[in-house]
CSV table of C-alpha atoms in Angstrom, one decimal:
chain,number,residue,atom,x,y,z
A,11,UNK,CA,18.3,3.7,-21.8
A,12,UNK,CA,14.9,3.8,-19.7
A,13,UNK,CA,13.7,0.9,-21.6
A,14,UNK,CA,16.8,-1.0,-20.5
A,15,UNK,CA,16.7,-0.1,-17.1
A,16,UNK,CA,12.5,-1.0,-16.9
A,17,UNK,CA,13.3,-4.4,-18.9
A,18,UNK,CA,16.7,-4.9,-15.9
A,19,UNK,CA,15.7,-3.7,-12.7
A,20,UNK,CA,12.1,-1.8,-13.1
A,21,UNK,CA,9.8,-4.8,-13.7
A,22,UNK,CA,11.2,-6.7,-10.4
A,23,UNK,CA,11.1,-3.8,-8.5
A,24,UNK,CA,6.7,-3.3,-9.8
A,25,UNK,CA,6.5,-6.9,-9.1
A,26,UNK,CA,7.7,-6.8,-5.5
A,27,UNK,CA,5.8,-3.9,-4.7
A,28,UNK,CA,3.0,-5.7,-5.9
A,29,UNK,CA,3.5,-8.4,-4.1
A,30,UNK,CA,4.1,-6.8,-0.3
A,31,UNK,CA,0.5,-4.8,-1.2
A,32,UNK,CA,-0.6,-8.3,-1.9
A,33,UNK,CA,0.3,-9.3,1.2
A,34,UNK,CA,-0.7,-6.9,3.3
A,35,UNK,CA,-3.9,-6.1,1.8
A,36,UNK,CA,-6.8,-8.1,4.0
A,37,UNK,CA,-10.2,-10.1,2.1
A,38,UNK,CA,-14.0,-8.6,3.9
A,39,UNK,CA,-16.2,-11.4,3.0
A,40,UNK,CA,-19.3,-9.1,4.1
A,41,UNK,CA,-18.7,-6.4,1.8
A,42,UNK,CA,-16.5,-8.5,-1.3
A,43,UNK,CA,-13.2,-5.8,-0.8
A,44,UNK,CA,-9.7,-6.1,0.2
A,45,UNK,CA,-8.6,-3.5,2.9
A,46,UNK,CA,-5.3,-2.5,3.9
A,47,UNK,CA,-5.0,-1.9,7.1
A,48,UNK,CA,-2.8,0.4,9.4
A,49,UNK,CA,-1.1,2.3,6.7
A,50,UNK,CA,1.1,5.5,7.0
A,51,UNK,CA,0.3,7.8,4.2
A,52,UNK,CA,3.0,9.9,2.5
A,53,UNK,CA,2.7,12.3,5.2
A,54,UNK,CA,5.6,9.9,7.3
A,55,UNK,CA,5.7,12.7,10.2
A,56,UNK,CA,2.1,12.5,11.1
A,57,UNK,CA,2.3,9.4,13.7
A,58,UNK,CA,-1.7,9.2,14.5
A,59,UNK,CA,-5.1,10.1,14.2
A,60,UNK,CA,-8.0,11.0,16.1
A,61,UNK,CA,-9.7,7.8,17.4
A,62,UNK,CA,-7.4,5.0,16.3
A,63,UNK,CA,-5.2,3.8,18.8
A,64,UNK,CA,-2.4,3.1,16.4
A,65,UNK,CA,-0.4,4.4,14.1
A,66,UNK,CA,-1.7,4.7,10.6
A,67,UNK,CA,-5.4,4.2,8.7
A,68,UNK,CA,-7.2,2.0,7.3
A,69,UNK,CA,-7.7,2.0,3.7
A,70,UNK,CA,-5.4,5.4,2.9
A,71,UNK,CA,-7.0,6.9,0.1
A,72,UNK,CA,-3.2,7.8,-1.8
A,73,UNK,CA,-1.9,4.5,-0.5
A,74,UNK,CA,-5.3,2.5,-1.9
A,75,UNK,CA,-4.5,4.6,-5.6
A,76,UNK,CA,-1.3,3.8,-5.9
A,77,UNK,CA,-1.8,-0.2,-5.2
């Protein structure tokens, strides 16, 4: 049954995610890397952090692993 489901609804679902992280994600000519920029980690009730005057981070560390 899990192989159903991957081969129905599982692969479209990995290739969307793939694609809005591929949408978001911003090219650095200087240093050759992709950033992604202004992301909420999966701690959703921490709205800031010191110095940036938005909400979210660049380059998360969990959010960069799981991309």
């Amino acid at each position: 049954e899990d192989r159903e489901w991957l081969l129905r609804h599982g692969a479209e679902l990995i290739l969307e995610v793939a694609r809005l992280v591929a949408s978001m994600a911003e090219y650095d000519q200087e240093t050759d890397r992709f950033h992604l920029r202004g992301i909420m980690g999966p701690d959703e009730y921490h709205t800031g952090y010191p110095d940036n005057p938005g909400a979210g981070l660049d380059d998360n560390a969990y959010t960069n692993v799981m991309a």
